[in-house]
Tab-separated table of C-alpha atoms in Angstrom:
chain	number	residue	atom	x	y	z
A	1	MET	CA	14.539	71.415	116.552
A	2	GLN	CA	16.951	72.652	113.911
A	3	LYS	CA	20.212	74.223	115.019
A	4	ILE	CA	20.319	77.732	113.540
A	5	ILE	CA	22.762	80.626	113.832
A	6	LEU	CA	21.992	84.316	113.372
A	7	THR	CA	24.766	86.895	113.453
A	8	GLY	CA	25.779	90.055	111.636
A	9	ASP	CA	27.425	93.475	111.573
A	10	ARG	CA	26.474	97.125	111.057
A	11	PRO	CA	27.773	98.465	107.712
A	12	THR	CA	29.253	101.682	109.098
A	13	GLY	CA	32.726	100.929	107.776
A	14	ARG	CA	35.059	98.166	106.751
A	15	LEU	CA	35.505	95.320	109.236
A	16	HIS	CA	38.714	95.093	111.240
A	17	VAL	CA	40.839	92.419	112.908
A	18	GLY	CA	38.834	92.843	116.110
A	19	HIS	CA	35.736	91.691	114.208
A	20	TYR	CA	37.782	88.855	112.740
A	21	VAL	CA	39.045	87.293	115.983
A	22	GLY	CA	35.924	88.286	117.911
A	23	SER	CA	33.335	86.753	115.589
A	24	LEU	CA	34.192	86.299	111.895
A	25	LYS	CA	36.766	83.554	112.403
A	26	GLU	CA	34.371	81.754	114.712
A	27	ARG	CA	31.537	82.063	112.177
A	28	VAL	CA	33.671	80.396	109.530
A	29	ARG	CA	34.557	77.598	111.942
A	30	LEU	CA	30.909	77.058	112.853
A	31	GLN	CA	29.876	77.248	109.197
A	32	ASN	CA	32.321	74.485	108.306
A	33	SER	CA	31.668	72.362	111.399
A	34	GLY	CA	28.582	70.659	109.970
A	35	GLN	CA	26.841	71.098	113.325
A	36	PHE	CA	24.246	73.634	112.167
A	37	ASP	CA	21.311	73.284	109.805
A	38	GLN	CA	21.180	76.958	108.785
A	39	ILE	CA	23.390	80.006	109.225
A	40	PHE	CA	22.049	83.517	108.612
A	41	ILE	CA	24.485	86.431	108.446
A	42	MET	CA	22.869	89.848	108.424
A	43	ILE	CA	24.238	93.131	107.140
A	44	ALA	CA	22.443	95.320	109.677
A	45	ASP	CA	21.914	98.474	107.628
A	46	ALA	CA	18.638	99.408	109.344
A	47	GLN	CA	20.380	99.385	112.713
A	48	ALA	CA	23.262	101.395	111.215
A	49	LEU	CA	20.774	104.059	110.140
A	50	THR	CA	19.616	104.583	113.739
A	51	ASP	CA	22.665	106.791	114.325
A	52	ASN	CA	23.443	107.588	110.682
A	53	ALA	CA	20.002	108.727	109.522
A	54	HIS	CA	21.432	111.921	108.049
A	55	ASN	CA	24.193	110.085	106.209
A	56	PRO	CA	22.539	107.136	104.438
A	57	GLN	CA	25.206	107.145	101.721
A	58	LYS	CA	27.779	106.054	104.290
A	59	VAL	CA	25.666	103.006	105.116
A	60	ARG	CA	24.907	102.270	101.460
A	61	ASP	CA	28.582	102.456	100.477
A	62	ASN	CA	29.622	100.024	103.187
A	63	ILE	CA	27.134	97.250	102.416
A	64	LEU	CA	29.326	95.858	99.655
A	65	GLU	CA	32.443	96.459	101.767
A	66	VAL	CA	31.054	94.305	104.566
A	67	ALA	CA	29.901	91.650	102.091
A	68	LEU	CA	33.423	91.551	100.639
A	69	ASP	CA	34.862	91.233	104.143
A	70	TYR	CA	32.546	88.286	104.820
A	71	LEU	CA	33.474	86.490	101.635
A	72	SER	CA	37.177	87.219	102.021
A	73	CYS	CA	37.188	85.710	105.518
A	74	GLY	CA	35.703	82.476	104.208
A	75	ILE	CA	31.947	82.861	104.592
A	76	ASP	CA	30.582	80.529	101.915
A	77	PRO	CA	27.265	81.572	100.307
A	78	GLN	CA	26.599	77.884	99.619
A	79	LYS	CA	26.621	77.217	103.381
A	80	SER	CA	25.520	80.548	104.870
A	81	THR	CA	22.749	82.969	103.923
A	82	ILE	CA	23.990	86.567	103.714
A	83	PHE	CA	21.183	89.143	103.642
A	84	ILE	CA	20.446	92.862	104.052
A	85	GLN	CA	18.359	93.712	107.104
A	86	SER	CA	16.300	96.601	105.707
A	87	GLN	CA	15.066	94.465	102.832
A	88	VAL	CA	13.351	92.043	105.219
A	89	ALA	CA	10.321	94.116	106.235
A	90	GLU	CA	9.028	91.411	108.571
A	91	LEU	CA	11.776	92.306	111.048
A	92	THR	CA	10.324	95.783	111.569
A	93	GLU	CA	6.851	94.450	112.293
A	94	LEU	CA	8.198	91.927	114.792
A	95	MET	CA	10.135	94.669	116.560
A	96	PHE	CA	6.950	96.765	116.849
A	97	TYR	CA	5.154	93.942	118.664
A	98	TYR	CA	8.118	93.225	120.939
A	99	MET	CA	8.387	96.890	122.004
A	100	ASN	CA	5.166	96.414	123.958
A	101	LEU	CA	6.875	93.789	126.111
A	102	VAL	CA	9.824	95.951	127.227
A	103	THR	CA	9.877	99.059	129.409
A	104	VAL	CA	11.899	102.193	128.720
A	105	ALA	CA	13.580	101.739	132.111
A	106	ARG	CA	14.713	98.211	131.240
A	107	VAL	CA	16.284	99.283	127.955
A	108	GLY	CA	17.924	102.207	129.737
A	109	ARG	CA	19.610	99.800	132.172
A	110	ASN	CA	21.145	97.735	129.378
A	111	PRO	CA	24.950	98.109	129.854
A	112	THR	CA	25.646	97.897	126.122
A	113	VAL	CA	23.094	100.600	125.339
A	114	LYS	CA	24.528	102.861	128.066
A	115	SER	CA	28.054	102.316	126.822
A	116	GLU	CA	27.134	103.031	123.191
A	117	ILE	CA	25.202	106.188	124.145
A	118	LYS	CA	28.179	107.450	126.133
A	119	MET	CA	30.632	106.648	123.339
A	120	ARG	CA	28.523	108.598	120.821
A	121	ASP	CA	28.015	111.475	123.264
A	122	PHE	CA	24.267	111.534	122.646
A	123	LYS	CA	23.485	112.930	126.136
A	124	THR	CA	19.721	113.676	125.969
A	125	SER	CA	19.521	113.654	122.157
A	126	ILE	CA	19.268	109.895	121.784
A	127	PRO	CA	17.558	108.772	118.543
A	128	LEU	CA	14.628	106.583	119.542
A	129	GLY	CA	15.544	104.010	116.912
A	130	PHE	CA	19.006	103.704	118.442
A	131	PHE	CA	17.603	103.432	121.973
A	132	VAL	CA	15.415	100.435	121.087
A	133	TYR	CA	18.334	98.646	119.404
A	134	PRO	CA	18.034	95.659	121.828
A	135	VAL	CA	14.426	95.138	120.725
A	136	SER	CA	15.432	95.310	117.069
A	137	GLN	CA	18.146	92.753	117.704
A	138	ALA	CA	15.637	90.463	119.411
A	139	ALA	CA	13.442	90.664	116.313
A	140	ASP	CA	16.399	89.761	114.097
A	141	ILE	CA	17.341	86.750	116.207
A	142	THR	CA	13.860	85.354	116.753
A	143	ALA	CA	12.720	85.902	113.159
A	144	PHE	CA	15.073	83.135	112.082
A	145	ARG	CA	14.423	80.979	115.153
A	146	ALA	CA	18.126	81.161	115.941
A	147	THR	CA	19.240	78.686	118.569
A	148	ALA	CA	22.734	80.176	118.810
A	149	VAL	CA	24.269	83.626	118.350
A	150	PRO	CA	28.070	84.059	118.144
A	151	VAL	CA	28.993	87.372	119.806
A	152	GLY	CA	31.734	89.203	121.626
A	153	GLU	CA	31.320	89.727	125.360
A	154	ASP	CA	30.197	93.347	124.868
A	155	GLN	CA	26.995	92.023	123.279
A	156	LEU	CA	26.053	89.681	126.134
A	157	PRO	CA	23.568	92.183	127.675
A	158	MET	CA	21.797	92.354	124.307
A	159	LEU	CA	21.367	88.578	124.229
A	160	GLU	CA	20.094	88.584	127.796
A	161	GLN	CA	17.480	91.159	126.859
A	162	CYS	CA	16.501	89.082	123.831
A	163	ARG	CA	15.929	86.073	126.053
A	164	GLU	CA	13.770	88.201	128.357
A	165	ILE	CA	11.626	89.236	125.385
A	166	VAL	CA	11.281	85.607	124.301
A	167	HIS	CA	10.187	84.592	127.813
A	168	SER	CA	7.703	87.452	128.014
A	169	PHE	CA	6.204	86.722	124.600
A	170	ASN	CA	5.875	82.980	125.208
A	171	ALA	CA	4.408	83.533	128.673
A	172	THR	CA	1.843	85.969	127.279
A	173	TYR	CA	0.894	84.331	123.973
A	174	GLY	CA	2.057	80.710	124.212
A	175	ASP	CA	5.255	78.980	123.133
A	176	THR	CA	6.128	80.525	119.783
A	177	LEU	CA	9.630	81.963	119.897
A	178	VAL	CA	12.950	80.152	120.316
A	179	GLU	CA	15.343	81.192	123.076
A	180	PRO	CA	18.884	81.660	121.724
A	181	GLN	CA	22.131	80.619	123.369
A	182	VAL	CA	25.406	82.522	123.206
A	183	ILE	CA	28.560	81.306	121.496
A	184	LEU	CA	31.677	83.161	122.681
A	185	PRO	CA	35.091	82.989	120.977
A	186	GLN	CA	37.072	79.978	122.182
A	187	ASN	CA	40.217	82.072	122.681
A	188	LYS	CA	39.553	84.383	125.645
A	189	ALA	CA	42.076	86.876	124.258
A	190	CYS	CA	39.680	87.389	121.349
A	191	LEU	CA	36.755	88.567	123.458
A	192	ARG	CA	37.759	92.223	123.330
A	193	LEU	CA	40.763	93.173	121.223
A	194	PRO	CA	42.127	96.601	122.217
A	195	GLY	CA	42.816	99.405	119.784
A	196	THR	CA	46.279	100.011	118.410
A	197	ASP	CA	46.433	103.104	120.627
A	198	GLY	CA	45.971	101.068	123.800
A	199	LYS	CA	42.333	102.085	124.308
A	200	ALA	CA	40.053	99.404	125.676
A	201	LYS	CA	38.263	98.642	122.422
A	202	MET	CA	39.154	98.664	118.759
A	203	SER	CA	36.624	100.969	117.138
A	204	LYS	CA	36.085	102.418	113.683
A	205	SER	CA	34.989	105.724	115.199
A	206	LEU	CA	38.166	105.999	117.290
A	207	GLY	CA	40.438	105.379	114.302
A	208	ASN	CA	42.493	102.747	116.118
A	209	CYS	CA	41.770	99.784	113.837
A	210	ILE	CA	43.678	97.438	111.585
A	211	TYR	CA	41.233	96.673	108.784
A	212	LEU	CA	40.937	93.312	107.070
A	213	SER	CA	41.218	95.136	103.743
A	214	ASP	CA	44.389	97.064	104.680
A	215	ASP	CA	47.301	96.344	102.365
A	216	GLU	CA	50.564	94.862	103.625
A	217	GLU	CA	52.384	98.172	104.064
A	218	THR	CA	49.471	99.804	105.897
A	219	VAL	CA	49.322	96.913	108.357
A	220	ARG	CA	53.082	97.133	108.932
A	221	LYS	CA	52.906	100.865	109.654
A	222	LYS	CA	50.013	100.450	112.080
A	223	VAL	CA	51.745	97.633	113.939
A	224	MET	CA	55.054	99.486	114.215
A	225	SER	CA	53.288	102.552	115.656
A	226	MET	CA	51.294	100.573	118.234
A	227	PHE	CA	51.140	101.630	121.863
A	228	THR	CA	53.219	99.461	124.231
A	229	ASP	CA	54.315	99.653	127.878
A	230	PRO	CA	55.055	103.389	128.428
A	231	ASN	CA	57.538	102.514	131.195
A	232	HIS	CA	59.571	100.182	128.983
A	233	LEU	CA	61.994	102.917	127.931
A	234	ARG	CA	65.154	100.847	127.430
A	235	VAL	CA	65.670	97.315	126.129
A	236	GLU	CA	67.022	96.158	129.491
A	237	ASP	CA	63.976	97.454	131.412
A	238	PRO	CA	61.412	94.891	132.621
A	239	GLY	CA	58.274	95.183	130.525
A	240	GLN	CA	54.579	95.014	131.359
A	241	VAL	CA	52.513	92.441	129.450
A	242	GLU	CA	49.117	93.241	130.977
A	243	GLY	CA	47.472	96.132	129.167
A	244	ASN	CA	50.057	95.986	126.375
A	245	PRO	CA	48.181	95.854	123.048
A	246	VAL	CA	51.059	94.137	121.217
A	247	PHE	CA	50.847	91.152	123.545
A	248	ALA	CA	47.046	91.201	123.413
A	249	TYR	CA	47.263	90.846	119.624
A	250	LEU	CA	49.867	88.087	119.898
A	251	ALA	CA	47.586	86.249	122.341
A	252	ALA	CA	44.746	86.495	119.818
A	253	PHE	CA	46.685	85.658	116.645
A	254	SER	CA	49.968	83.841	117.314
A	255	ARG	CA	50.326	80.081	117.223
A	256	PRO	CA	53.327	77.802	117.927
A	257	GLU	CA	53.920	77.419	114.184
A	258	HIS	CA	54.409	81.176	113.904
A	259	PHE	CA	57.251	80.982	116.406
A	260	ALA	CA	58.781	78.038	114.560
A	261	GLN	CA	58.615	79.953	111.270
A	262	PHE	CA	59.395	83.535	112.269
A	263	TRP	CA	61.114	83.475	115.686
A	264	PRO	CA	62.449	80.006	116.568
A	265	GLU	CA	64.387	81.465	119.500
A	266	TYR	CA	61.121	81.114	121.424
A	267	LYS	CA	58.908	78.056	121.675
A	268	ASP	CA	55.688	79.917	122.339
A	269	LEU	CA	54.124	83.124	123.622
A	270	ASP	CA	54.727	82.211	127.267
A	271	GLU	CA	58.494	82.159	126.703
A	272	LEU	CA	58.381	85.464	124.830
A	273	GLN	CA	56.334	87.132	127.551
A	274	ALA	CA	58.637	85.846	130.294
A	275	HIS	CA	61.661	87.356	128.531
A	276	TYR	CA	59.911	90.700	128.078
A	277	GLN	CA	58.879	90.788	131.726
A	278	ARG	CA	62.382	90.201	133.039
A	279	GLY	CA	63.908	92.726	130.623
A	280	GLY	CA	66.334	92.526	127.728
A	281	LEU	CA	63.802	92.471	124.900
A	282	GLY	CA	62.908	95.552	122.830
A	283	ASP	CA	59.468	96.554	121.620
A	284	VAL	CA	60.589	96.884	117.991
A	285	LYS	CA	61.500	93.189	117.778
A	286	ILE	CA	58.145	92.158	119.190
A	287	LYS	CA	56.279	94.457	116.819
A	288	LYS	CA	58.179	93.022	113.851
A	289	PHE	CA	57.150	89.541	114.943
A	290	LEU	CA	53.512	90.630	115.358
A	291	ASN	CA	53.620	92.111	111.870
A	292	GLN	CA	54.814	88.769	110.453
A	293	VAL	CA	52.041	86.939	112.301
A	294	LEU	CA	49.338	89.323	111.074
A	295	GLN	CA	50.609	89.287	107.499
A	296	ALA	CA	50.472	85.474	107.502
A	297	GLU	CA	46.887	85.574	108.791
A	298	LEU	CA	45.708	88.316	106.451
A	299	ALA	CA	47.392	87.143	103.213
A	300	PRO	CA	44.699	84.568	102.278
A	301	ILE	CA	41.996	87.065	103.253
A	302	ARG	CA	43.488	89.643	100.876
A	303	ALA	CA	43.648	87.062	98.082
A	304	ARG	CA	39.984	86.099	98.471
A	305	ARG	CA	38.978	89.758	98.624
A	306	ALA	CA	40.771	90.439	95.333
A	307	HIS	CA	38.888	87.483	93.810
A	308	TRP	CA	35.470	88.822	94.851
A	309	GLN	CA	36.348	92.458	94.170
A	310	ALA	CA	36.705	91.506	90.531
A	311	ARG	CA	33.245	89.859	90.595
A	312	LEU	CA	30.983	92.472	92.162
A	313	PRO	CA	27.900	91.491	90.102
A	314	GLU	CA	28.187	88.012	91.663
A	315	VAL	CA	28.391	89.569	95.128
A	316	TYR	CA	25.233	91.555	94.345
A	317	GLU	CA	23.404	88.349	93.343
A	318	ILE	CA	24.574	86.604	96.532
A	319	LEU	CA	23.047	89.420	98.578
A	320	LYS	CA	19.850	89.485	96.540
A	321	GLN	CA	19.241	85.733	96.699
A	322	GLY	CA	20.209	85.569	100.372
A	323	THR	CA	17.779	88.351	101.216
A	324	GLN	CA	14.960	86.575	99.373
A	325	GLN	CA	15.657	83.383	101.329
A	326	ALA	CA	15.822	85.288	104.610
A	327	ARG	CA	12.538	87.043	103.946
A	328	ALA	CA	10.746	83.749	103.347
A	329	VAL	CA	11.917	82.421	106.720
A	330	ALA	CA	11.066	85.640	108.583
A	331	ALA	CA	7.610	85.696	106.974
A	332	GLN	CA	6.821	82.277	108.434
A	333	THR	CA	7.868	83.403	111.908
A	334	LEU	CA	5.755	86.549	111.582
A	335	HIS	CA	2.798	84.390	110.517
A	336	ASP	CA	3.169	82.315	113.696
A	337	VAL	CA	3.569	85.431	115.874
A	338	ARG	CA	0.379	86.986	114.477
A	339	ALA	CA	-1.489	83.754	115.073
A	340	ALA	CA	-0.241	83.545	118.663
A	341	MET	CA	-1.273	87.166	119.269
A	342	LYS	CA	-4.649	86.504	117.625
A	343	ILE	CA	-4.231	89.347	115.142
A	344	ASN	CA	-4.420	87.116	112.074
A	345	TYR	CA	-7.930	88.390	111.401
A	346	PHE	CA	-8.315	87.351	107.780
A	347	GLU	CA	-6.957	83.868	108.374
A	348	ASP	CA	-8.887	83.230	111.569
A	349	LYS	CA	-12.432	83.851	110.354
């Protein structure tokens, strides 16, 4: 069996550093590892429309933004297939068949679905397309026979539901679909990066993001205004590391070489945290260090983005060719699904 990855993002806005440490950086590592036969990266515009149906221009405008974010982070179109979800019609048909294998009650128990509904304040006005998002995601994953899906921990319930659908389909119609495994970020600090305001999750809708496309001065301003320990009022006060977004970001981004280059007074993050906890270290100094770390990480990303921004027709062709390749693969899976379900009437005479 080939080793295949399927992953992607909703084009509802530019991607941020939470996306980067949570999945994008890992995708680039996996892409360059040589361990996988195929990597499919989906711009999930159809899923984005489930809660943006009355604002399709927002989704349309962000497709190129997300593609630029992918390319700027190091996704290589020679090694990975980038495609647009809505242009692969086979995914919709697969989802329709899978919906018969899942109950409304089961989808309603999905923790990710419940969390997203609460965050959007849908109450009882939940778009049906949004509600069946786990089934749509299962169609996306299985269409490409993905054996692995890199995700953040908030998406684990979605992958569990996908595996349930695979089991149900194969038990009903015979072994046809591939069950995917999860790949989590290696750095546990990257599993859920908090917002700059200290809220549990960095989110475009909450406005607490540092975007990959932010310029140097914008990043600096956002870092310097970050929430810290509210009880750390004076430099000499002991500080709290747990729940402090600045230290969460340092845990996700900083490496020993950053300390050697920018703050040689400390060997590593453990030493810095210990000093903060016993008191005598101000928040401004730590924020300045975090800014240096982030600027070092984002500088090559900005340079690659500028390169591709000046070549938008090439980006368009990458998306067009990738979508054609993706559709050919999904069509073969759909062919096998129809045969297993015995609805291939004009082939099976």
